Coordinates of N, CA, C and O in Angstrom, one line a residue:
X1 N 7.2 28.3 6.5 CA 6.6 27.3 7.2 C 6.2 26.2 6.3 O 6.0 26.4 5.1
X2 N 6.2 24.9 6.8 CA 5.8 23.9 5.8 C 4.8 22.9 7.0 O 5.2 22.7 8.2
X3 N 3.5 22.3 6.3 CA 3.0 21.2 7.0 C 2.8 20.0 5.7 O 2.3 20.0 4.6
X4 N 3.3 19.1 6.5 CA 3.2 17.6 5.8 C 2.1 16.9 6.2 O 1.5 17.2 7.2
X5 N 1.8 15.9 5.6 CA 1.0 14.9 6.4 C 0.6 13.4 5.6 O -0.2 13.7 4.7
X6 N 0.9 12.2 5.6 CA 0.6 11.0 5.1 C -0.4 10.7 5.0 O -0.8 10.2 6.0
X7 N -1.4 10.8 3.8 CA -2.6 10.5 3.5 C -2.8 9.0 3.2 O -4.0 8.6 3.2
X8 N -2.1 8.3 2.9 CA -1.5 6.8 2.9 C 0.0 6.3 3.9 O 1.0 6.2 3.2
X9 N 0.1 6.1 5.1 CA 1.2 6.4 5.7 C 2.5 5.3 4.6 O 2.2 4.2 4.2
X10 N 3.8 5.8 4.5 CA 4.8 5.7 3.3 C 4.1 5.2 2.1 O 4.5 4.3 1.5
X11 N 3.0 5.7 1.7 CA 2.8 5.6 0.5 C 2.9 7.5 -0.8 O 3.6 7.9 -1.7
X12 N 1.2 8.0 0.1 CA 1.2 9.0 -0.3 C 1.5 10.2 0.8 O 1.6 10.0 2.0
X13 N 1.8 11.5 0.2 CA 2.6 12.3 1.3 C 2.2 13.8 0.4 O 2.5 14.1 -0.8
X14 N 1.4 14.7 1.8 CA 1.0 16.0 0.9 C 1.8 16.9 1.8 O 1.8 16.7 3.0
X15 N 2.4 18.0 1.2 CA 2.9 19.0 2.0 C 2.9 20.0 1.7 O 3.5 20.1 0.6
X16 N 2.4 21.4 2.3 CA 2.1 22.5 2.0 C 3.3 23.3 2.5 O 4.1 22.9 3.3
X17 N 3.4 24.8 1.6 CA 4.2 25.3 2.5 C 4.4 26.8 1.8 O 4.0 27.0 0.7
X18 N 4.9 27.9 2.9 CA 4.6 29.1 2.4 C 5.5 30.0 3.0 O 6.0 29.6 4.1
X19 N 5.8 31.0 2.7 CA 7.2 32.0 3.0 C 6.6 33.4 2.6 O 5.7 33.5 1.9
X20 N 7.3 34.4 3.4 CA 7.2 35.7 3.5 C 8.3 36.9 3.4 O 9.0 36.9 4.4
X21 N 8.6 37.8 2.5 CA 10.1 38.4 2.4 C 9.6 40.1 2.6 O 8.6 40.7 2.2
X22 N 10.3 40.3 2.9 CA 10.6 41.8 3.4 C 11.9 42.6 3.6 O 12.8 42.1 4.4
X23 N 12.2 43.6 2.9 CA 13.6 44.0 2.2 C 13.8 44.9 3.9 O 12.8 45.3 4.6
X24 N 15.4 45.1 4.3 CA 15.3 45.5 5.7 C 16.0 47.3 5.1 O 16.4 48.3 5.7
X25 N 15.8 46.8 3.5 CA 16.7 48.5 3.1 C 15.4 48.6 2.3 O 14.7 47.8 1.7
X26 N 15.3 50.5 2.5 CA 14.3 51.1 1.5 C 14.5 51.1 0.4 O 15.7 51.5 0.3
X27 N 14.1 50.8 -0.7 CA 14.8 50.6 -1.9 C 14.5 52.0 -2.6 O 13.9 52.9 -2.0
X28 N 15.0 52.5 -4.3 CA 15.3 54.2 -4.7 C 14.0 54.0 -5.5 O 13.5 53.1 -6.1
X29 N 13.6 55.4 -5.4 CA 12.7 55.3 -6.2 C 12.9 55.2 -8.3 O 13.8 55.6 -9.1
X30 N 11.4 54.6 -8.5 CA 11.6 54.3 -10.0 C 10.8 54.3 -10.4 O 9.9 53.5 -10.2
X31 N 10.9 55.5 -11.5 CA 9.8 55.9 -12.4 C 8.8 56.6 -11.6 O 7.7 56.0 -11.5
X32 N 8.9 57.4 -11.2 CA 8.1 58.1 -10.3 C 7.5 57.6 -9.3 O 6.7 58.3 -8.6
X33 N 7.7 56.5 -8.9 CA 7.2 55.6 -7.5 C 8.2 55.7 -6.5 O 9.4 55.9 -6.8
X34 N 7.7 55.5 -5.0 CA 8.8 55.1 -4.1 C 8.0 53.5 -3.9 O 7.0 53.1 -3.4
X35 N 8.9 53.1 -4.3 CA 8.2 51.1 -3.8 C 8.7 50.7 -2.2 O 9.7 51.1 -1.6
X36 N 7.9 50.0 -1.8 CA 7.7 49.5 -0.4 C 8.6 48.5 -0.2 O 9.1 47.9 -1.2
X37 N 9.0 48.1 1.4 CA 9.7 47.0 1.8 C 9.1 45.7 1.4 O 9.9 44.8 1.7
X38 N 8.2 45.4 1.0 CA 7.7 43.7 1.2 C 7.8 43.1 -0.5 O 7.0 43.1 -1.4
X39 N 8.6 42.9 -0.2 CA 9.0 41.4 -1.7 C 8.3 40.8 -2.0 O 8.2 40.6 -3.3
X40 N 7.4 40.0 -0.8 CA 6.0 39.0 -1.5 C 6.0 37.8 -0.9 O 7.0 37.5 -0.2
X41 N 5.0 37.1 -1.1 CA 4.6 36.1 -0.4 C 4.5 34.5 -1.3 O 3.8 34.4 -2.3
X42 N 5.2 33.5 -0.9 CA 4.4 32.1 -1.6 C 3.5 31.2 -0.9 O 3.0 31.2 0.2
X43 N 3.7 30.3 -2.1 CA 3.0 29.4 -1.4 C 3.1 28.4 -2.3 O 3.2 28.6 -3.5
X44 N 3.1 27.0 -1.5 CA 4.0 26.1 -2.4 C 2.9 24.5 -1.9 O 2.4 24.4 -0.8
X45 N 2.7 23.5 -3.1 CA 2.1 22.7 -2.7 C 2.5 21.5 -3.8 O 2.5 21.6 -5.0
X46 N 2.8 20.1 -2.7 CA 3.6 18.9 -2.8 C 2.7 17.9 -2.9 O 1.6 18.0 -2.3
X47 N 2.8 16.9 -3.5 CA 1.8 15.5 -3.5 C 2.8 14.6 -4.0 O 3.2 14.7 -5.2
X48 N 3.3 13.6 -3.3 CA 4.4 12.3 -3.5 C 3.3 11.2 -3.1 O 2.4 11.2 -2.2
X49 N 3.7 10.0 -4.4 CA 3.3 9.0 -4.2 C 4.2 8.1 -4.5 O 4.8 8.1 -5.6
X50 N 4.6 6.7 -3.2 CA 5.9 5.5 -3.6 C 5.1 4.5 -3.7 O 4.4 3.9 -2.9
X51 N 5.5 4.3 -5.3 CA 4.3 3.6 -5.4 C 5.5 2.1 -5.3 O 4.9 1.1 -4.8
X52 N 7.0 1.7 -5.6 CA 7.8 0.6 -5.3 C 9.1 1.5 -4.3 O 9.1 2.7 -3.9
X53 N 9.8 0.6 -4.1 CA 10.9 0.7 -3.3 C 11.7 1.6 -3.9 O 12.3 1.2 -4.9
X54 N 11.8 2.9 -3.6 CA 12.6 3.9 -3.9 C 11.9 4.5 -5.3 O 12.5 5.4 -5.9
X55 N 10.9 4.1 -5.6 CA 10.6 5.2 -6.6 C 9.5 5.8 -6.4 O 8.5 5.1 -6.1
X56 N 9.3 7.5 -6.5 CA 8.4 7.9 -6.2 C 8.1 9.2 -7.5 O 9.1 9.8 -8.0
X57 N 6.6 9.5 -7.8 CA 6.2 10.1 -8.2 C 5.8 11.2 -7.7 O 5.1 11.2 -6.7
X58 N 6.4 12.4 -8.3 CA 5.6 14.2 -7.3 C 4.9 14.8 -8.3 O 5.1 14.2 -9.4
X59 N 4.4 15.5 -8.4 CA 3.5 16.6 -8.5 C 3.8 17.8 -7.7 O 3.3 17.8 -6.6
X60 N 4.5 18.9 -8.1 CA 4.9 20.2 -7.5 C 4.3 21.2 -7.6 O 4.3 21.3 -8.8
X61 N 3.9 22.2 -7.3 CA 3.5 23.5 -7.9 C 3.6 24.7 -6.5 O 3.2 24.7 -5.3
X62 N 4.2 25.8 -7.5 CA 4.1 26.9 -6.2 C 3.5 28.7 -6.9 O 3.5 28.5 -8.1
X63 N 3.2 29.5 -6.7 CA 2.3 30.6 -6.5 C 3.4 31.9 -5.7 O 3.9 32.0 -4.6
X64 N 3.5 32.6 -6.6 CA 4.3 33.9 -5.5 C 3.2 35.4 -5.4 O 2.9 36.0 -6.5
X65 N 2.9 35.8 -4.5 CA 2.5 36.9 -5.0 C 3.5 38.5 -4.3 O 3.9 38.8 -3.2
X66 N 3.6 38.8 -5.2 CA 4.7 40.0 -5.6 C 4.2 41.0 -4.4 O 3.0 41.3 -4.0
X67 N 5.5 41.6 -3.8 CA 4.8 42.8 -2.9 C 4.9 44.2 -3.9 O 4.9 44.3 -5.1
X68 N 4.8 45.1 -3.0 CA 5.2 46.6 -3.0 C 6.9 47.0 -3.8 O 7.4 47.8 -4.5
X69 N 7.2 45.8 -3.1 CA 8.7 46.4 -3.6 C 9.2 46.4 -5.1 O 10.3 46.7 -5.4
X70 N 8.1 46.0 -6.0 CA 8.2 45.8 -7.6 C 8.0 47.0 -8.1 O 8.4 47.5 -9.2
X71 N 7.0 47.7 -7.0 CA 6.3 49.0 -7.6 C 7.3 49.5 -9.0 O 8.6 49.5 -8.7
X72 N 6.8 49.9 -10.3 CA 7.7 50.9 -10.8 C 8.1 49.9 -11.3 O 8.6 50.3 -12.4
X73 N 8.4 48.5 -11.3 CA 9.6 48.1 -12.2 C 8.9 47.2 -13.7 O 8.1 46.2 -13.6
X74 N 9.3 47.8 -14.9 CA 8.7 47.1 -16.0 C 8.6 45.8 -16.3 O 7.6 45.2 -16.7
X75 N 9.9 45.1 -16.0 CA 9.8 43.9 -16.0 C 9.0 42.9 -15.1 O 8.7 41.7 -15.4
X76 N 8.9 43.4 -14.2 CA 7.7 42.4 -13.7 C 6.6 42.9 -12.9 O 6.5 43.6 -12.0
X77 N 5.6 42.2 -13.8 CA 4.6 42.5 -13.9 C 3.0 42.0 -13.4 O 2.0 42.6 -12.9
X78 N 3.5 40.3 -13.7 CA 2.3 39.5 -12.9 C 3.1 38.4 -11.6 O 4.3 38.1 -11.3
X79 N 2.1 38.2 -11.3 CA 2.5 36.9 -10.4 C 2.6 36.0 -10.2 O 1.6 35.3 -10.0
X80 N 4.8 35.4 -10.4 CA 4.9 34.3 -11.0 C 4.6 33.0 -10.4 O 4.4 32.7 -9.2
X81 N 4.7 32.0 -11.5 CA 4.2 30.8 -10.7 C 4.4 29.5 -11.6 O 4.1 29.5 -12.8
X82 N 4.9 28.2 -10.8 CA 5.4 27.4 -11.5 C 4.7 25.6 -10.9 O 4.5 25.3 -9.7
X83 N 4.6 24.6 -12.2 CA 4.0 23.6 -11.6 C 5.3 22.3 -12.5 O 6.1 22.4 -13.4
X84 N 5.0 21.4 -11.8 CA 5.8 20.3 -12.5 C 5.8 19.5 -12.2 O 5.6 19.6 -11.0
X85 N 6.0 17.8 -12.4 CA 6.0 17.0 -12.2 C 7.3 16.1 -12.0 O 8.3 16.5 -12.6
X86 N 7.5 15.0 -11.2 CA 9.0 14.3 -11.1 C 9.2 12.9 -10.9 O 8.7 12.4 -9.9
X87 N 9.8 12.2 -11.6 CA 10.2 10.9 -11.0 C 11.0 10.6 -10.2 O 12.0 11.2 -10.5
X88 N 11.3 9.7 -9.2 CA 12.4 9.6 -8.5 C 12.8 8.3 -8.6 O 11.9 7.4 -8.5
X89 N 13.9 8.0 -8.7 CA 14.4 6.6 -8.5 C 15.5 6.0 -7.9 O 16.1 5.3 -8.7
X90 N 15.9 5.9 -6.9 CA 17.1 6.1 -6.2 C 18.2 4.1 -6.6 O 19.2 3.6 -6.1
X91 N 17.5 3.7 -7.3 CA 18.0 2.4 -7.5 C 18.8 2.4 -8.5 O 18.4 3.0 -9.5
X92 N 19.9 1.8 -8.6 CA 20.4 1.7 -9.6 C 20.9 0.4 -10.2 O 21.4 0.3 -11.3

């Protein structure tokens, strides 16, 4: 699901948004666990500002939290998560 909304109408622009996964196969057990159907959850959050004609600045960042279905597995461990920033310029 995602909600938007213009806190500056075409200037600035916030949009939230978030997702849910769930495996439809049991997965094998590992390392003495049986791990669960659910993959995990995000959640993701947007802030754009145009500040001239076709260029705009974002601010990105999103949040996962890991289900059941990791159980057992070494490699992952915490829950990942990424931020970043962007320019856009569509003029050339």
């Amino acid at each position: 699901f995602t909600v938007s909304h213009d806190v500056i109408p075409n200037k600035l622009n916030v949009k939230l948004g978030g997702a849910y996964a769930q495996s439809m196969a049991k997965p094998l057990e590992r390392n003495g666990l049986q791990p669960g159907r659910i993959i995990g959850a995000e959640v993701n959050a947007e802030v754009k500002y145009h500040f001239r004609y076709l260029m705009t600045v974002g601010l990105h960042g999103g949040y996962t939290f890991r289900g059941n279905f990791y159980d057992g597995n070494p490699q992952i461990t915490k829950n990942p998560w990424a931020g970043f920033a962007t320019f856009t310029w569509y003029g050339f």
